[in-house]
Amino acid sequence: MKATLEPGYVLHLRPWRESSLLVEFFSRSQGRVALVARGAKSGRSRGGSVAALLQPFTPLQCSWRGRGQLRNLGHCESLGPSLRLPGRRLYSGLYMNELLVRLLYHDDPHQKLFDHYAAVLALLAGDVADSEEIPLRRFELVLLEELGYGFDLSSDGLSGEALDPDAWYHYQEEYGLVHLGADASPERQPQARTQHRMARFLGADLLALSKGDYSGGARLCAKRLMRQALAAHLGDKPLNSRDLFRQSD
């Protein structure tokens, strides 16, 4: 398999054998691909220039060829300046990269997801009036949809009925949002409020999210809901990038 001047971004890289780098590259038409940048650590002129380019958040176009899961990186050039993500926005970019490495299969194209990823990076590198949370939540929703794990934010996944703004719901991997019943609301069960706060979502907040409204309680609802929905597919291994957010709080 080969590609010629395919646009994309470096998601992750690590040393490979004595003088090379193993690059996880997110390309627009071929999805996530594993590339070996031979001699990139050697310090020679060509290897050094390639290594300098292979950095996260730099728009690139790369060529590669080879059989099997590992391809040999050929020509690589920049499509623009590296995006500078200040403060917590850097952690947000690393978080997106880690999600893509953990959840995308190799050689599985997701052009819509790629375009959305590039758009969120541009937002994070620009003058985002609000916090980075809302672009991240929207990215998580698109990621789940592209992986085939999306769910309706406006209806009960079990009954098919529209959500009741005053009712409480929880997330089930098989169905999405499922009604809990009035007796399960935190107000009715104050002793269980702390234990189950990550599993309960108010219908009004979910309906706001379905319309793209992240104001009021919908913002926290989205964070908790996306964390729970992604956890079902990430497994037990924690995300390293989340530690960065905790350390900065």
Coordinates of C-alpha atoms in Angstrom, one line a residue:
M1 CA 0.0 0.0 0.0
K2 CA 1.2 3.5 -0.7
A3 CA 0.1 7.1 -0.4
T4 CA 1.4 10.3 -2.1
L5 CA 1.4 13.6 -0.3
E6 CA -1.5 12.7 2.0
P7 CA -2.6 15.5 4.4
G8 CA -2.6 14.7 8.0
Y9 CA -1.3 15.2 11.6
V10 CA 1.1 13.3 13.9
L11 CA -0.9 11.8 16.8
H12 CA 2.0 10.2 18.6
L13 CA 5.6 9.2 18.0
R14 CA 8.2 7.1 19.9
P15 CA 11.7 5.7 19.3
W16 CA 11.9 2.8 16.9
R17 CA 15.0 0.6 17.0
E18 CA 18.3 2.5 17.0
S19 CA 17.8 5.5 14.7
S20 CA 14.2 5.6 13.6
L21 CA 10.8 6.8 14.9
L22 CA 7.5 5.1 14.9
V23 CA 4.8 7.6 14.0
E24 CA 1.1 7.3 14.5
F25 CA -0.3 9.5 11.7
F26 CA -3.9 10.6 11.2
S27 CA -4.5 11.0 7.5
R28 CA -7.6 12.3 5.8
S29 CA -8.2 9.5 3.2
Q30 CA -6.6 6.5 4.9
G31 CA -7.3 7.1 8.6
R32 CA -4.8 6.2 11.2
V33 CA -1.6 4.7 9.8
A34 CA 1.7 3.6 11.5
L35 CA 4.8 4.9 9.7
V36 CA 8.4 4.2 10.3
A37 CA 10.6 7.3 9.8
R38 CA 13.9 5.6 9.2
G39 CA 17.0 7.4 10.3
A40 CA 15.0 10.2 11.8
K41 CA 17.1 10.0 15.1
S42 CA 20.4 9.7 13.3
G43 CA 21.2 13.4 13.4
R44 CA 22.0 13.4 9.6
S45 CA 20.6 16.3 7.6
R46 CA 17.6 14.5 6.0
G47 CA 16.8 12.5 9.1
G48 CA 17.0 15.6 11.4
S49 CA 14.8 17.7 9.1
V50 CA 12.1 15.0 9.0
A51 CA 12.3 14.6 12.8
A52 CA 11.8 18.4 13.2
L53 CA 8.6 18.2 11.1
L54 CA 7.1 15.2 12.8
Q55 CA 5.4 17.1 15.6
P56 CA 1.8 17.0 16.8
F57 CA -0.4 19.9 15.7
T58 CA 1.6 20.6 12.6
P59 CA -0.4 20.2 9.3
L60 CA 1.6 17.9 7.1
Q61 CA 1.5 16.0 3.9
C62 CA 3.4 12.8 3.7
S63 CA 4.0 9.9 1.4
W64 CA 4.6 6.3 2.4
R65 CA 4.7 2.8 1.0
G66 CA 5.0 -0.8 2.3
R67 CA 3.1 -3.9 3.1
G68 CA 1.7 -4.9 6.5
Q69 CA 0.7 -2.6 9.3
L70 CA 4.0 -0.7 9.4
R71 CA 4.7 1.5 6.3
N72 CA 7.9 3.3 5.4
L73 CA 7.6 7.1 5.6
G74 CA 8.9 8.8 2.4
H75 CA 8.6 12.5 1.6
C76 CA 7.1 14.7 4.3
E77 CA 6.5 18.4 4.1
S78 CA 4.7 21.1 6.1
L79 CA 1.3 22.5 4.9
G80 CA 1.5 25.4 7.3
P81 CA 2.9 26.6 10.6
S82 CA 2.7 24.4 13.7
L83 CA -0.4 25.3 15.7
R84 CA 0.4 26.8 19.1
L85 CA -2.0 25.6 21.8
P86 CA -1.5 27.6 25.0
G87 CA -2.1 26.3 28.5
R88 CA -5.0 23.9 28.9
R89 CA -5.7 24.0 25.2
L90 CA -2.4 22.0 24.7
Y91 CA -3.8 19.3 27.1
S92 CA -7.0 19.3 25.0
G93 CA -5.1 18.7 21.9
L94 CA -3.2 15.8 23.5
Y95 CA -6.4 14.4 24.8
M96 CA -7.9 14.3 21.3
N97 CA -4.8 12.7 20.0
E98 CA -4.8 10.0 22.7
L99 CA -8.5 9.2 22.0
L100 CA -7.8 8.8 18.3
V101 CA -4.8 6.5 19.0
R102 CA -6.8 4.4 21.5
L103 CA -10.0 4.1 19.6
L104 CA -9.3 4.2 15.8
Y105 CA -8.3 1.1 13.9
H106 CA -5.4 1.4 11.5
D107 CA -6.3 2.0 7.9
D108 CA -9.9 2.9 8.6
P109 CA -10.8 6.2 6.9
H110 CA -12.9 8.8 8.8
Q111 CA -12.9 11.9 6.6
K112 CA -15.6 13.7 8.6
L113 CA -13.8 13.0 11.8
F114 CA -10.5 14.2 10.3
D115 CA -12.1 17.5 9.2
H116 CA -13.7 18.0 12.6
Y117 CA -10.4 17.3 14.3
A118 CA -8.6 19.9 12.2
A119 CA -11.4 22.4 12.8
V120 CA -11.1 21.9 16.6
L121 CA -7.4 22.3 16.5
A122 CA -7.8 25.6 14.7
L123 CA -10.3 26.8 17.3
L124 CA -8.0 25.8 20.1
A125 CA -5.1 27.7 18.5
G126 CA -7.2 30.8 17.9
D127 CA -9.1 33.2 20.1
V128 CA -11.7 30.9 21.6
A129 CA -14.0 33.2 23.6
D130 CA -15.3 30.4 25.8
S131 CA -13.3 27.5 27.4
E132 CA -12.0 24.6 25.4
E133 CA -14.7 22.3 26.9
I134 CA -17.4 22.9 24.3
P135 CA -15.2 22.1 21.2
L136 CA -14.0 19.0 23.0
R137 CA -17.5 17.8 23.8
R138 CA -18.5 18.2 20.2
F139 CA -15.4 16.4 19.1
E140 CA -16.3 13.5 21.4
L141 CA -19.8 13.3 20.0
V142 CA -18.5 13.2 16.4
L143 CA -15.9 10.5 17.4
L144 CA -18.6 8.3 18.9
E145 CA -20.8 8.7 15.8
E146 CA -18.0 7.9 13.4
L147 CA -17.0 4.8 15.4
G148 CA -20.6 3.6 15.2
Y149 CA -21.3 4.2 18.9
G150 CA -23.4 7.3 18.6
F151 CA -26.8 7.7 20.3
D152 CA -29.8 10.0 20.2
L153 CA -29.7 12.9 22.7
S154 CA -33.4 13.6 22.3
S155 CA -35.1 10.2 22.7
D156 CA -35.1 7.2 25.0
G157 CA -33.1 4.5 23.3
L158 CA -35.2 1.7 24.8
S159 CA -38.7 3.0 24.4
G160 CA -38.1 5.4 21.5
E161 CA -40.1 8.1 23.3
A162 CA -39.0 11.7 23.4
L163 CA -37.1 12.7 26.5
D164 CA -39.1 14.3 29.3
P165 CA -37.4 17.5 30.4
D166 CA -38.3 16.8 34.1
A167 CA -37.3 13.1 34.1
W168 CA -33.9 11.5 34.8
Y169 CA -32.0 9.2 32.5
H170 CA -28.8 7.1 32.5
Y171 CA -26.6 5.8 29.8
Q172 CA -26.5 2.2 28.7
E173 CA -24.0 1.1 26.0
E174 CA -26.6 -1.0 24.1
Y175 CA -29.3 1.6 24.0
G176 CA -28.0 5.1 24.8
L177 CA -30.2 7.1 27.1
V178 CA -32.7 5.2 29.1
H179 CA -35.4 6.5 31.5
L180 CA -34.7 6.0 35.2
G181 CA -38.1 6.9 36.7
A182 CA -39.2 9.6 39.0
D183 CA -38.3 7.6 42.1
A184 CA -34.6 7.6 41.0
S185 CA -34.1 11.4 40.9
P186 CA -31.4 12.8 43.2
E187 CA -34.0 14.8 45.0
R188 CA -35.9 11.6 45.9
Q189 CA -32.8 9.8 46.9
P190 CA -30.4 12.2 48.6
Q191 CA -28.3 9.5 50.1
A192 CA -27.5 8.1 46.7
R193 CA -26.7 11.5 45.1
T194 CA -23.0 11.2 45.5
Q195 CA -22.7 7.6 44.6
H196 CA -24.6 7.9 41.3
R197 CA -24.0 11.5 40.3
M198 CA -22.0 10.4 37.2
A199 CA -24.8 8.1 36.0
R200 CA -27.9 10.4 36.1
F201 CA -28.7 13.1 33.5
L202 CA -31.7 15.5 33.6
G203 CA -33.9 15.4 30.5
A204 CA -33.8 19.2 30.1
D205 CA -30.0 19.2 29.9
L206 CA -29.9 16.3 27.4
L207 CA -32.5 18.1 25.2
A208 CA -30.4 21.2 25.3
L209 CA -27.4 19.3 24.2
S210 CA -29.4 17.8 21.3
K211 CA -29.9 21.3 20.1
G212 CA -26.2 22.3 20.5
D213 CA -26.9 24.3 23.6
Y214 CA -24.2 23.9 26.3
S215 CA -25.4 26.6 28.7
G216 CA -26.3 26.1 32.3
G217 CA -26.3 22.5 33.5
A218 CA -25.9 21.2 30.0
R219 CA -22.2 21.8 30.0
L220 CA -21.5 19.6 33.1
C221 CA -24.0 17.1 31.8
A222 CA -22.1 16.8 28.5
K223 CA -18.8 16.2 30.3
R224 CA -20.2 13.5 32.5
L225 CA -22.1 11.8 29.7
M226 CA -19.2 11.8 27.3
R227 CA -16.8 10.4 29.9
Q228 CA -19.2 7.6 30.6
A229 CA -19.9 6.8 27.0
L230 CA -16.2 6.8 26.1
A231 CA -15.3 4.6 29.1
A232 CA -17.4 1.8 27.7
H233 CA -14.9 1.6 24.7
L234 CA -11.6 2.7 26.3
G235 CA -11.4 -0.2 28.8
D236 CA -9.7 0.0 32.2
K237 CA -6.5 1.7 31.1
P238 CA -6.7 5.4 32.1
L239 CA -6.0 8.3 29.7
N240 CA -2.7 9.9 30.4
S241 CA -3.9 13.2 29.1
R242 CA -6.6 13.5 31.8
D243 CA -3.8 13.6 34.5
L244 CA -2.6 16.8 32.9
F245 CA -6.0 18.5 33.4
R246 CA -6.1 17.3 37.0
Q247 CA -2.6 18.6 37.7
S248 CA -3.5 22.0 36.3
D249 CA -6.6 22.5 38.4

